Amino acid sequence: MTTFPTAPDVRATPEGILWEPSGRWVRGRTGEVTVVDSRHPLLVWEPGVPVPLYAFPREDVREDLLRPAKNPRTGTHTGSRIFYDLDVDGDVLENAAWTFPADDLAGHVAFEWFRRVGRGLDHWYEEAEEIFVHPRDPHKRVDAIPSGRHVRVEIDGVLVADTHRPVLLFETGLPTRYYIPREDVRLDLLEATDHSTGCPYKGTAAYWSWRGEGDATDVPPNVVWSYPEPLPAVGAVKDLLAFYNEAVDITVDGTRIERPVTPFTRTLSDKSPT
């Protein structure tokens, strides 16, 4: 009989790695070639890294496609023992896979995700659904809830959005995001960009930059985003616009919300959010 993990199944290695068995069927591909197909993956959290990755039993991996790395990326992935290049019909992906030093993870191979680090496998699936950037964390919730709150957004003192019908998105570890109908946003003050990001919980986002009044040099690019085709779990945010709380002034029911400090704060200050 198959048993599925619960919270107490999270374990720690002497190296500080957290891991737990996952009940999800996971597949990874490069192009049209399936490199890993597993019903017994492990979720792994490396020290200091907020999102998990998967490690797979060797028998679920196309080891015939792996070669010892010519230029191993030493010092990455918590003291990894061995790095592998992936060779698919002569197309070599360097350092696409590795093993961890932890005895608990012996016999398992982990892979890079292209949309997370710019190299590695480019298509990933949990069950029948494609996922992006990194595995979904079973200990994290993302809830999109329609609301009647009064939300106002200002940039450099200019009112950009004003609505009584936002959708509030609550995501573990991040501030509440306020998604606003386009009809309630001054789109004439925004300019669409070619920037996009992927999220395993929400989908692929499109972005806008500020082009309105005030000192535009103080406003980071890509400060507004929307999900034109969100994943079903957050379908309520479809085509609505959200603003980085970290870079704009948001007032909710008459109370100004303090700008939060998040993992995005630094990238926004660098004016290159991801």
XYZ file of C-alpha atoms in Angstrom:
274
model
C 0.000 0.000 0.000
C 1.303 3.432 -0.955
C 1.581 5.984 1.835
C 1.741 9.702 1.260
C 3.878 12.197 3.187
C 2.647 14.389 6.004
C 4.384 17.306 7.722
C 6.325 15.083 10.159
C 7.946 13.406 7.124
C 10.254 16.408 6.671
C 13.756 15.288 7.647
C 17.127 17.013 8.007
C 20.606 15.875 7.002
C 23.832 16.786 8.839
C 24.579 19.153 5.942
C 21.447 21.164 6.738
C 19.380 19.889 3.817
C 15.667 19.314 4.450
C 13.840 16.673 2.449
C 10.640 14.657 2.334
C 9.110 12.049 0.013
C 6.515 13.330 -2.443
C 3.456 11.471 -3.689
C 3.431 13.355 -6.999
C 4.213 11.853 -10.395
C 6.945 14.098 -11.823
C 8.491 14.192 -15.276
C 11.236 16.369 -16.734
C 12.090 16.858 -20.400
C 14.547 18.622 -22.621
C 12.867 19.282 -25.928
C 10.858 16.168 -26.691
C 13.117 13.795 -24.743
C 11.931 12.647 -21.322
C 14.979 12.577 -19.040
C 13.278 11.703 -15.750
C 9.931 10.022 -15.037
C 9.286 9.279 -11.376
C 6.439 8.411 -9.049
C 8.792 8.477 -6.065
C 10.600 11.835 -6.101
C 11.985 13.585 -3.044
C 11.394 17.263 -2.340
C 14.641 18.893 -1.212
C 15.217 22.293 0.440
C 18.818 23.512 0.441
C 20.016 25.776 3.286
C 19.180 29.414 2.638
C 17.095 28.660 -0.469
C 13.365 29.439 -0.003
C 12.037 27.147 -2.735
C 12.411 23.373 -3.110
C 13.740 21.197 -5.903
C 13.285 17.521 -6.728
C 15.746 14.643 -6.415
C 14.926 11.375 -8.178
C 15.826 7.714 -7.700
C 18.473 6.755 -10.240
C 16.249 4.053 -11.690
C 13.800 6.785 -12.767
C 16.504 8.763 -14.599
C 17.885 8.304 -18.134
C 21.418 7.748 -16.826
C 22.516 6.787 -20.333
C 22.258 10.519 -21.151
C 24.475 11.642 -18.249
C 28.221 12.218 -18.528
C 30.642 13.312 -15.766
C 30.760 17.117 -16.027
C 33.763 18.519 -17.897
C 33.604 21.738 -15.879
C 31.797 20.917 -12.610
C 30.234 23.844 -10.755
C 32.019 23.388 -7.446
C 30.682 25.177 -4.399
C 27.059 24.962 -5.476
C 24.160 22.849 -4.227
C 25.322 22.224 -0.663
C 28.604 20.494 -1.357
C 27.410 18.303 -4.198
C 29.611 15.276 -4.833
C 29.236 14.753 -8.563
C 27.997 16.949 -11.406
C 26.784 15.650 -14.755
C 26.474 17.070 -18.235
C 23.376 15.959 -20.120
C 24.050 14.741 -23.670
C 20.964 14.386 -25.890
C 21.886 13.524 -29.467
C 25.072 15.563 -29.221
C 23.361 18.577 -27.649
C 25.199 18.963 -24.333
C 23.690 20.771 -21.333
C 26.535 21.425 -18.913
C 26.054 20.758 -15.202
C 22.422 19.841 -15.747
C 22.386 17.279 -12.922
C 24.148 16.486 -9.675
C 24.118 14.327 -6.551
C 24.087 15.523 -2.945
C 26.676 14.440 -0.357
C 23.988 13.562 2.209
C 23.733 9.839 2.940
C 19.937 10.241 3.136
C 19.922 11.296 -0.532
C 22.295 8.616 -1.806
C 21.015 7.001 -4.980
C 19.176 10.156 -6.064
C 19.907 12.659 -8.838
C 18.725 16.289 -8.972
C 18.312 18.469 -12.067
C 18.465 22.158 -12.880
C 15.322 23.891 -14.158
C 15.938 26.081 -17.198
C 13.359 28.726 -16.286
C 14.913 29.120 -12.860
C 18.647 29.348 -13.599
C 18.900 29.551 -17.401
C 20.126 25.980 -17.889
C 18.800 22.469 -17.409
C 15.562 20.738 -18.354
C 13.032 23.060 -19.960
C 9.709 21.269 -19.376
C 8.456 19.886 -16.074
C 5.188 18.219 -15.120
C 3.486 17.325 -11.852
C 0.822 14.762 -12.724
C -0.742 16.042 -15.999
C 0.000 19.744 -15.407
C 3.084 21.596 -16.596
C 4.848 23.589 -13.882
C 7.462 26.302 -14.106
C 10.575 27.653 -12.346
C 10.572 25.249 -9.372
C 8.406 22.570 -7.725
C 5.356 23.685 -5.801
C 5.927 23.635 -2.064
C 3.282 21.517 -0.273
C 3.772 23.657 2.854
C 2.874 26.874 1.034
C -0.610 28.228 0.271
C -1.701 30.604 -2.459
C -5.311 31.846 -2.238
C -6.974 34.356 -4.585
C -10.084 35.794 -2.899
C -12.470 38.410 -4.356
C -12.980 41.313 -1.953
C -14.997 44.477 -1.403
C -12.108 46.442 0.114
C -11.356 49.929 -1.145
C -7.864 49.859 -2.663
C -6.009 52.905 -4.003
C -2.571 52.804 -5.640
C -0.323 55.841 -6.055
C 3.005 56.214 -7.834
C 4.994 59.354 -7.078
C 1.816 60.867 -5.631
C -0.235 60.155 -8.759
C -3.398 58.060 -8.334
C -2.979 55.106 -10.682
C -5.716 52.738 -9.503
C -8.874 53.025 -7.409
C -11.220 50.090 -6.896
C -13.842 48.554 -4.608
C -13.613 45.162 -6.298
C -10.062 43.843 -5.958
C -8.986 40.237 -5.724
C -6.614 39.739 -2.808
C -3.896 37.152 -3.299
C -2.518 35.636 -0.104
C 0.746 33.724 -0.567
C 2.727 32.191 2.273
C 5.801 34.269 3.069
C 4.862 37.248 0.867
C 2.743 40.369 1.432
C -0.857 40.455 0.266
C -1.033 41.384 -3.412
C -3.967 43.483 -4.627
C -5.204 42.545 -8.103
C -7.291 45.296 -9.678
C -9.664 45.268 -12.684
C -8.222 47.048 -15.699
C -11.191 49.411 -15.821
C -10.066 50.769 -12.442
C -6.435 51.351 -13.501
C -4.982 54.349 -15.359
C -3.569 52.271 -18.216
C -2.616 55.477 -20.033
C 0.088 55.934 -17.378
C 1.566 52.475 -18.017
C 3.532 50.982 -20.880
C 3.585 47.269 -21.734
C 7.062 45.685 -21.783
C 8.430 42.424 -23.168
C 9.348 41.210 -19.669
C 7.732 37.996 -18.431
C 8.143 35.615 -15.503
C 6.843 32.177 -14.633
C 5.390 31.041 -11.311
C 4.528 27.425 -10.420
C 1.483 28.629 -8.460
C 0.070 31.287 -10.791
C 1.375 30.860 -14.355
C 3.153 33.274 -16.724
C 2.971 36.999 -16.042
C 3.106 39.959 -18.427
C 4.447 43.334 -17.233
C 4.031 47.101 -17.544
C 6.327 49.964 -16.615
C 5.421 53.422 -15.304
C 5.463 56.203 -17.875
C 3.306 58.748 -16.097
C 3.962 61.969 -14.289
C 6.636 62.530 -11.661
C 10.244 61.376 -11.548
C 10.116 58.135 -13.526
C 13.768 57.443 -12.708
C 12.699 56.642 -9.128
C 10.226 53.976 -10.259
C 11.623 50.522 -11.132
C 10.661 49.027 -14.485
C 8.086 46.257 -14.691
C 6.346 47.466 -11.547
C 2.932 46.162 -12.673
C 2.002 42.660 -13.766
C -0.945 40.497 -14.813
C -1.692 36.861 -15.534
C -3.600 36.584 -18.839
C -3.907 32.799 -18.468
C -3.496 31.997 -14.769
C -3.453 28.474 -13.433
C -6.907 27.207 -12.371
C -6.207 27.533 -8.635
C -5.891 31.338 -8.973
C -8.263 31.867 -11.875
C -9.859 34.832 -10.095
C -6.850 37.052 -10.969
C -7.202 36.557 -14.732
C -6.359 39.808 -16.576
C -6.317 41.848 -13.340
C -3.319 44.093 -12.601
C -1.124 44.002 -9.489
C 1.547 46.439 -8.298
C 4.705 45.726 -6.339
C 3.829 46.835 -2.790
C 7.568 47.284 -2.325
C 7.722 50.161 -4.850
C 4.329 51.926 -4.829
C 1.986 53.382 -2.219
C -1.127 51.318 -1.526
C -4.003 52.443 0.670
C -6.583 49.886 1.826
C -9.851 51.064 3.412
C -8.265 54.413 4.175
C -5.075 53.063 5.758
C -1.736 53.432 3.989
C 0.052 50.064 3.818
C 3.702 50.163 4.824
C 6.002 49.153 1.993
C 7.208 45.643 2.847
C 10.743 44.294 2.623
C 10.713 41.050 0.627
C 13.053 39.001 -1.578
C 11.929 41.325 -4.408
C 13.069 44.508 -2.656
C 16.687 44.222 -3.785
C 15.880 43.338 -7.393
C 13.426 46.232 -7.543
C 16.062 48.626 -6.215
C 18.372 47.273 -8.931
C 15.533 48.084 -11.343
C 15.552 44.586 -12.778
C 12.731 42.623 -11.052
C 12.339 38.942 -11.795
